[in-house]
PDB file of C-alpha atoms and ligand atoms in Angstrom:
ATOM      1  CA  MET B   1    -118.487 121.134 -32.402  1.00 91.00           C
ATOM      2  CA  ALA B   2    -119.990 123.980 -30.383  1.00 96.00           C
ATOM      3  CA  ARG B   3    -123.697 124.572 -30.826  1.00 98.00           C
ATOM      4  CA  ILE B   4    -124.565 128.265 -30.572  1.00 98.00           C
ATOM      5  CA  GLY B   5    -128.127 129.532 -30.616  1.00 98.00           C
ATOM      6  CA  VAL B   6    -129.252 132.773 -32.240  1.00 98.00           C
ATOM      7  CA  LEU B   7    -132.522 134.128 -30.876  1.00 98.00           C
ATOM      8  CA  ALA B   8    -134.622 134.229 -34.042  1.00 98.00           C
ATOM      9  CA  LEU B   9    -137.754 136.189 -33.156  1.00 97.00           C
ATOM     10  CA  GLN B  10    -136.897 139.323 -35.145  1.00 95.00           C
ATOM     11  CA  GLY B  11    -133.794 141.155 -36.360  1.00 94.00           C
ATOM     12  CA  ASP B  12    -130.634 140.264 -38.270  1.00 93.00           C
ATOM     13  CA  VAL B  13    -130.589 136.564 -37.477  1.00 97.00           C
ATOM     14  CA  SER B  14    -129.108 135.034 -40.629  1.00 97.00           C
ATOM     15  CA  GLU B  15    -126.175 137.468 -40.574  1.00 96.00           C
ATOM     16  CA  HIS B  16    -125.290 136.240 -37.078  1.00 97.00           C
ATOM     17  CA  VAL B  17    -125.584 132.603 -38.094  1.00 97.00           C
ATOM     18  CA  LEU B  18    -123.161 133.176 -40.979  1.00 97.00           C
ATOM     19  CA  ALA B  19    -120.744 135.281 -38.922  1.00 96.00           C
ATOM     20  CA  LEU B  20    -120.606 132.662 -36.147  1.00 97.00           C
ATOM     21  CA  GLU B  21    -119.967 129.787 -38.522  1.00 96.00           C
ATOM     22  CA  ARG B  22    -117.348 131.803 -40.420  1.00 95.00           C
ATOM     23  CA  ALA B  23    -115.541 132.749 -37.205  1.00 95.00           C
ATOM     24  CA  GLY B  24    -115.798 129.185 -35.897  1.00 95.00           C
ATOM     25  CA  GLN B  25    -114.038 127.731 -38.934  1.00 93.00           C
ATOM     26  CA  GLY B  26    -115.891 124.426 -38.911  1.00 93.00           C
ATOM     27  CA  LYS B  27    -116.036 124.146 -35.121  1.00 95.00           C
ATOM     28  CA  VAL B  28    -119.320 126.001 -34.662  1.00 97.00           C
ATOM     29  CA  GLN B  29    -122.849 125.076 -35.580  1.00 97.00           C
ATOM     30  CA  ALA B  30    -125.225 128.042 -35.313  1.00 97.00           C
ATOM     31  CA  VAL B  31    -128.915 127.317 -34.849  1.00 97.00           C
ATOM     32  CA  GLU B  32    -131.984 129.555 -34.806  1.00 98.00           C
ATOM     33  CA  VAL B  33    -133.781 129.559 -31.469  1.00 98.00           C
ATOM     34  CA  ARG B  34    -137.533 130.134 -31.371  1.00 96.00           C
ATOM     35  CA  LYS B  35    -139.067 127.642 -28.963  1.00 95.00           C
ATOM     36  CA  PRO B  36    -138.729 126.685 -25.302  1.00 95.00           C
ATOM     37  CA  GLY B  37    -136.203 123.904 -24.812  1.00 96.00           C
ATOM     38  CA  GLN B  38    -133.853 125.111 -27.542  1.00 97.00           C
ATOM     39  CA  ILE B  39    -131.696 127.388 -25.379  1.00 97.00           C
ATOM     40  CA  GLU B  40    -130.923 124.384 -23.167  1.00 96.00           C
ATOM     41  CA  GLU B  41    -129.465 122.573 -26.177  1.00 97.00           C
ATOM     42  CA  CYS B  42    -126.999 125.368 -26.945  1.00 98.00           C
ATOM     43  CA  GLN B  43    -123.674 126.107 -25.276  1.00 98.00           C
ATOM     44  CA  ALA B  44    -124.000 129.827 -25.933  1.00 98.00           C
ATOM     45  CA  LEU B  45    -126.546 132.296 -27.225  1.00 98.00           C
ATOM     46  CA  VAL B  46    -126.642 135.415 -29.413  1.00 98.00           C
ATOM     47  CA  LEU B  47    -129.301 138.091 -28.970  1.00 98.00           C
ATOM     48  CA  PRO B  48    -129.293 139.964 -32.279  1.00 97.00           C
ATOM     49  CA  GLY B  49    -130.089 143.556 -33.155  1.00 96.00           C
ATOM     50  CA  GLY B  50    -133.444 144.555 -34.541  1.00 95.00           C
ATOM     51  CA  GLU B  51    -136.238 146.373 -32.790  1.00 95.00           C
ATOM     52  CA  SER B  52    -136.140 145.842 -29.050  1.00 96.00           C
ATOM     53  CA  THR B  53    -139.841 146.660 -28.579  1.00 95.00           C
ATOM     54  CA  THR B  54    -140.758 143.901 -31.041  1.00 96.00           C
ATOM     55  CA  ILE B  55    -138.255 141.367 -29.704  1.00 96.00           C
ATOM     56  CA  CYS B  56    -139.448 142.069 -26.159  1.00 95.00           C
ATOM     57  CA  ARG B  57    -143.057 141.374 -27.134  1.00 94.00           C
ATOM     58  CA  GLN B  58    -142.161 138.236 -29.099  1.00 96.00           C
ATOM     59  CA  LEU B  59    -140.013 136.967 -26.264  1.00 95.00           C
ATOM     60  CA  GLU B  60    -142.970 137.009 -23.905  1.00 93.00           C
ATOM     61  CA  SER B  61    -145.333 135.289 -26.333  1.00 95.00           C
ATOM     62  CA  SER B  62    -142.708 132.661 -27.246  1.00 95.00           C
ATOM     63  CA  GLY B  63    -142.387 131.558 -23.636  1.00 94.00           C
ATOM     64  CA  LEU B  64    -138.592 131.876 -23.814  1.00 97.00           C
ATOM     65  CA  THR B  65    -138.117 134.598 -21.219  1.00 96.00           C
ATOM     66  CA  GLU B  66    -137.586 132.401 -18.148  1.00 96.00           C
ATOM     67  CA  GLU B  67    -135.324 129.968 -19.977  1.00 96.00           C
ATOM     68  CA  LEU B  68    -133.199 132.845 -21.240  1.00 97.00           C
ATOM     69  CA  LYS B  69    -132.914 134.396 -17.781  1.00 97.00           C
ATOM     70  CA  ALA B  70    -132.005 131.060 -16.209  1.00 97.00           C
ATOM     71  CA  ALA B  71    -129.339 130.354 -18.839  1.00 98.00           C
ATOM     72  CA  ALA B  72    -127.754 133.770 -18.294  1.00 98.00           C
ATOM     73  CA  ARG B  73    -127.720 133.316 -14.519  1.00 96.00           C
ATOM     74  CA  ARG B  74    -126.172 129.857 -14.819  1.00 97.00           C
ATOM     75  CA  GLY B  75    -123.268 131.388 -16.744  1.00 97.00           C
ATOM     76  CA  LYS B  76    -124.056 130.496 -20.348  1.00 98.00           C
ATOM     77  CA  PRO B  77    -122.074 132.874 -22.601  1.00 98.00           C
ATOM     78  CA  ILE B  78    -124.359 135.438 -24.233  1.00 98.00           C
ATOM     79  CA  LEU B  79    -123.474 137.920 -26.961  1.00 98.00           C
ATOM     80  CA  ALA B  80    -126.017 140.730 -27.002  1.00 98.00           C
ATOM     81  CA  THR B  81    -125.869 143.261 -29.805  1.00 98.00           C
ATOM     82  CA  CYS B  82    -127.764 146.509 -30.233  1.00 97.00           C
ATOM     83  CA  ALA B  83    -131.443 145.691 -29.513  1.00 97.00           C
ATOM     84  CA  GLY B  84    -130.104 142.623 -27.650  1.00 98.00           C
ATOM     85  CA  LEU B  85    -128.059 144.968 -25.471  1.00 98.00           C
ATOM     86  CA  VAL B  86    -131.221 146.952 -24.695  1.00 97.00           C
ATOM     87  CA  LEU B  87    -132.992 143.734 -23.680  1.00 97.00           C
ATOM     88  CA  ILE B  88    -130.413 142.418 -21.222  1.00 98.00           C
ATOM     89  CA  SER B  89    -130.125 145.716 -19.358  1.00 98.00           C
ATOM     90  CA  GLN B  90    -131.327 146.520 -15.872  1.00 97.00           C
ATOM     91  CA  GLU B  91    -132.911 149.802 -16.781  1.00 97.00           C
ATOM     92  CA  ILE B  92    -133.786 151.890 -19.838  1.00 96.00           C
ATOM     93  CA  GLU B  93    -133.704 155.678 -19.641  1.00 95.00           C
ATOM     94  CA  GLY B  94    -137.174 157.191 -19.964  1.00 89.00           C
ATOM     95  CA  ASP B  95    -138.693 154.203 -21.724  1.00 72.00           C
ATOM     96  CA  SER B  96    -141.687 152.108 -20.823  1.00 77.00           C
ATOM     97  CA  LEU B  97    -142.224 150.152 -24.063  1.00 87.00           C
ATOM     98  CA  VAL B  98    -139.383 147.704 -23.507  1.00 93.00           C
ATOM     99  CA  LYS B  99    -139.311 145.633 -20.354  1.00 93.00           C
ATOM    100  CA  PRO B 100    -135.615 144.850 -19.832  1.00 96.00           C
ATOM    101  CA  LEU B 101    -134.630 141.394 -18.606  1.00 97.00           C
ATOM    102  CA  GLY B 102    -132.362 142.765 -15.874  1.00 98.00           C
ATOM    103  CA  LEU B 103    -129.441 140.432 -16.613  1.00 98.00           C
ATOM    104  CA  MET B 104    -126.640 142.988 -16.823  1.00 98.00           C
ATOM    105  CA  ASP B 105    -126.051 145.811 -14.386  1.00 98.00           C
ATOM    106  CA  ILE B 106    -126.321 148.606 -16.947  1.00 98.00           C
ATOM    107  CA  LYS B 107    -128.633 151.468 -17.765  1.00 98.00           C
ATOM    108  CA  ILE B 108    -129.363 152.016 -21.466  1.00 97.00           C
ATOM    109  CA  SER B 109    -130.028 155.079 -23.503  1.00 96.00           C
ATOM    110  CA  ARG B 110    -131.923 153.939 -26.605  1.00 94.00           C
ATOM    111  CA  ASN B 111    -131.152 155.612 -29.946  1.00 92.00           C
ATOM    112  CA  ALA B 112    -128.372 157.435 -28.107  1.00 94.00           C
ATOM    113  CA  PHE B 113    -126.707 158.847 -31.192  1.00 92.00           C
ATOM    114  CA  GLY B 114    -129.806 160.696 -32.345  1.00 84.00           C
ATOM    115  CA  SER B 115    -131.478 160.983 -35.703  1.00 73.00           C
ATOM    116  CA  GLN B 116    -128.611 162.846 -37.363  1.00 66.00           C
ATOM    117  CA  ARG B 117    -126.402 159.852 -36.825  1.00 75.00           C
ATOM    118  CA  GLU B 118    -128.960 157.099 -37.327  1.00 85.00           C
ATOM    119  CA  SER B 119    -126.303 154.931 -38.906  1.00 92.00           C
ATOM    120  CA  PHE B 120    -122.573 155.412 -38.950  1.00 95.00           C
ATOM    121  CA  GLU B 121    -119.300 153.533 -38.881  1.00 96.00           C
ATOM    122  CA  ALA B 122    -116.420 154.307 -36.562  1.00 96.00           C
ATOM    123  CA  ASP B 123    -112.980 152.896 -35.881  1.00 97.00           C
ATOM    124  CA  ILE B 124    -113.069 152.116 -32.199  1.00 98.00           C
ATOM    125  CA  GLN B 125    -110.487 150.874 -29.768  1.00 98.00           C
ATOM    126  CA  ILE B 126    -111.670 147.708 -28.023  1.00 98.00           C
ATOM    127  CA  LYS B 127    -109.942 146.433 -24.900  1.00 97.00           C
ATOM    128  CA  GLY B 128    -108.105 143.213 -25.742  1.00 95.00           C
ATOM    129  CA  LEU B 129    -107.726 143.970 -29.478  1.00 97.00           C
ATOM    130  CA  ASP B 130    -104.396 145.291 -30.700  1.00 96.00           C
ATOM    131  CA  ARG B 131    -105.713 147.455 -33.530  1.00 97.00           C
ATOM    132  CA  PRO B 132    -108.894 149.480 -34.126  1.00 98.00           C
ATOM    133  CA  TYR B 133    -112.123 147.744 -35.015  1.00 98.00           C
ATOM    134  CA  ARG B 134    -114.462 149.182 -37.675  1.00 98.00           C
ATOM    135  CA  ALA B 135    -117.871 149.147 -35.981  1.00 98.00           C
ATOM    136  CA  VAL B 136    -121.263 149.597 -37.659  1.00 97.00           C
ATOM    137  CA  PHE B 137    -123.871 151.472 -35.617  1.00 96.00           C
ATOM    138  CA  ILE B 138    -127.567 151.454 -36.619  1.00 95.00           C
ATOM    139  CA  ARG B 139    -129.932 153.507 -34.448  1.00 94.00           C
ATOM    140  CA  ALA B 140    -127.613 152.385 -31.727  1.00 96.00           C
ATOM    141  CA  PRO B 141    -128.137 152.474 -28.002  1.00 96.00           C
ATOM    142  CA  ALA B 142    -125.386 153.391 -25.562  1.00 97.00           C
ATOM    143  CA  ILE B 143    -124.611 152.277 -22.032  1.00 98.00           C
ATOM    144  CA  ALA B 144    -125.393 155.332 -19.932  1.00 97.00           C
ATOM    145  CA  ALA B 145    -124.352 153.850 -16.586  1.00 97.00           C
ATOM    146  CA  ALA B 146    -122.716 150.622 -15.462  1.00 98.00           C
ATOM    147  CA  GLY B 147    -122.313 148.859 -12.135  1.00 98.00           C
ATOM    148  CA  ARG B 148    -119.076 147.742 -10.524  1.00 97.00           C
ATOM    149  CA  GLU B 149    -119.202 144.223 -12.008  1.00 97.00           C
ATOM    150  CA  VAL B 150    -119.204 145.638 -15.529  1.00 98.00           C
ATOM    151  CA  GLU B 151    -115.982 146.040 -17.479  1.00 98.00           C
ATOM    152  CA  VAL B 152    -116.112 148.796 -20.095  1.00 98.00           C
ATOM    153  CA  LEU B 153    -114.495 147.602 -23.342  1.00 98.00           C
ATOM    154  CA  ALA B 154    -115.039 150.468 -25.781  1.00 98.00           C
ATOM    155  CA  ARG B 155    -116.388 153.989 -26.173  1.00 98.00           C
ATOM    156  CA  VAL B 156    -117.347 156.381 -28.936  1.00 96.00           C
ATOM    157  CA  GLY B 157    -116.514 159.763 -27.448  1.00 93.00           C
ATOM    158  CA  GLU B 158    -117.959 159.558 -23.953  1.00 93.00           C
ATOM    159  CA  ALA B 159    -120.559 156.910 -24.809  1.00 96.00           C
ATOM    160  CA  VAL B 160    -119.874 153.332 -23.717  1.00 98.00           C
ATOM    161  CA  VAL B 161    -120.538 151.010 -26.665  1.00 98.00           C
ATOM    162  CA  ALA B 162    -119.088 147.683 -25.523  1.00 98.00           C
ATOM    163  CA  ALA B 163    -118.911 146.042 -22.111  1.00 98.00           C
ATOM    164  CA  ARG B 164    -118.637 142.714 -20.393  1.00 98.00           C
ATOM    165  CA  GLN B 165    -120.060 141.366 -17.167  1.00 98.00           C
ATOM    166  CA  LYS B 166    -118.866 137.804 -16.557  1.00 97.00           C
ATOM    167  CA  ASN B 167    -120.598 135.624 -19.210  1.00 98.00           C
ATOM    168  CA  LEU B 168    -122.352 138.564 -20.870  1.00 98.00           C
ATOM    169  CA  LEU B 169    -120.715 140.397 -23.779  1.00 98.00           C
ATOM    170  CA  ALA B 170    -122.738 143.435 -24.814  1.00 98.00           C
ATOM    171  CA  LEU B 171    -122.254 145.627 -27.883  1.00 98.00           C
ATOM    172  CA  ALA B 172    -124.081 148.686 -29.202  1.00 98.00           C
ATOM    173  CA  PHE B 173    -122.874 147.913 -32.745  1.00 98.00           C
ATOM    174  CA  HIS B 174    -123.224 145.058 -35.247  1.00 97.00           C
ATOM    175  CA  PRO B 175    -120.225 142.697 -35.483  1.00 97.00           C
ATOM    176  CA  GLU B 176    -122.198 140.411 -37.824  1.00 96.00           C
ATOM    177  CA  LEU B 177    -122.226 143.111 -40.517  1.00 96.00           C
ATOM    178  CA  THR B 178    -118.469 143.350 -40.992  1.00 95.00           C
ATOM    179  CA  GLU B 179    -115.927 140.805 -42.163  1.00 93.00           C
ATOM    180  CA  ASP B 180    -113.684 141.289 -39.133  1.00 95.00           C
ATOM    181  CA  PRO B 181    -114.116 138.140 -36.972  1.00 95.00           C
ATOM    182  CA  ARG B 182    -112.277 139.396 -33.877  1.00 97.00           C
ATOM    183  CA  ILE B 183    -115.380 140.082 -31.772  1.00 97.00           C
ATOM    184  CA  HIS B 184    -116.712 136.621 -32.521  1.00 96.00           C
ATOM    185  CA  HIS B 185    -113.343 135.185 -31.583  1.00 95.00           C
ATOM    186  CA  ILE B 186    -113.584 136.893 -28.183  1.00 96.00           C
ATOM    187  CA  PHE B 187    -117.062 135.389 -27.782  1.00 97.00           C
ATOM    188  CA  LEU B 188    -115.945 131.890 -28.821  1.00 96.00           C
ATOM    189  CA  LYS B 189    -113.113 132.122 -26.259  1.00 96.00           C
ATOM    190  CA  MET B 190    -115.761 132.695 -23.582  1.00 96.00           C
ATOM    191  CA  LEU B 191    -117.113 129.225 -24.383  1.00 94.00           C
ATOM    192  CA  GLU B 192    -113.787 127.611 -23.561  1.00 88.00           C
ATOM    193  CA  ALA B 193    -113.580 129.264 -20.134  1.00 76.00           C
TER     194      ALA B 193
HETATM  195  N1  LIG N 201    -132.847 151.310 -31.757  1.00 66.89           N
HETATM  196  C1  LIG N 201    -133.187 149.934 -31.712  1.00 66.89           C
HETATM  197  C2  LIG N 201    -133.904 149.559 -30.425  1.00 66.89           C
HETATM  198  O1  LIG N 201    -133.778 150.222 -29.447  1.00 66.89           O
HETATM  199  C3  LIG N 201    -131.959 149.044 -31.844  1.00 66.89           C
HETATM  200  C4  LIG N 201    -131.396 149.162 -33.221  1.00 66.89           C
HETATM  201  C5  LIG N 201    -130.633 147.953 -33.671  1.00 66.89           C
HETATM  202  O2  LIG N 201    -130.711 146.867 -33.085  1.00 66.89           O
HETATM  203  N2  LIG N 201    -129.908 148.116 -34.733  1.00 66.89           N
HETATM  204  O3  LIG N 201    -134.575 148.564 -30.421  1.00 66.89           O
END
C-alpha cells in the first residue's frame, strides 16, 4: 500500500484524495497533510490547486516549508497542479505576493489565459499518452520559460501546461476534476521508479 500525502492547507484537497485512491485501485492510501512530520510518512505528495497566495501564506505558518523542500530535493515524487505549480516554480512573472519554493527550474505566468478564459476545457496531447486528454483549466497559470532539465509534456497553443523535472510532475490543469485516471497513473508509476 502506497501512502500519498495531499497538502491540505487550502484548495481542492478532497478531490485529489478521491482521484488518487480511485487511480490506485486499492493500492493507494491518500492522507491529508497539515503538520510537520507528515510529509516524511508519505512516499509521494500532491500539491493541489487553489489560491497560491493563500497556500503560500499557510505553508509558512504551518512550518511545512523546509520539510517540503527537503522531500523534493531528496527525490520524493511530487504532483503539483495549478496553484501547486505556481508554488514549486523558481520565478513568477511580475508577482511579489507569492514566494515560490524554487524547486523546479521554471518561470510561471499566473492567470496566463486571462479573464476571458477564466475556466475552460481543452483536449490536449500529452507526451506518453496515446490519445488526447480532456483537461480542465481554472484561472490557470502557464509555464513561461523552462530550464534544460525540464521536459515539456503538453501545450495549449504556445503555452506550456504540463512538464516534468525528475521527480516533479507539474500541471497547469486539474486532473482530479475529470474521470480520466491516466495522469494519476503516470504519477503512480513515478513511485515505482
Ligand atoms: N490562479 C490561481 C493562483 O495563481 C491558481 C488557480 C487554481 O489553482 N485553479 O493561485
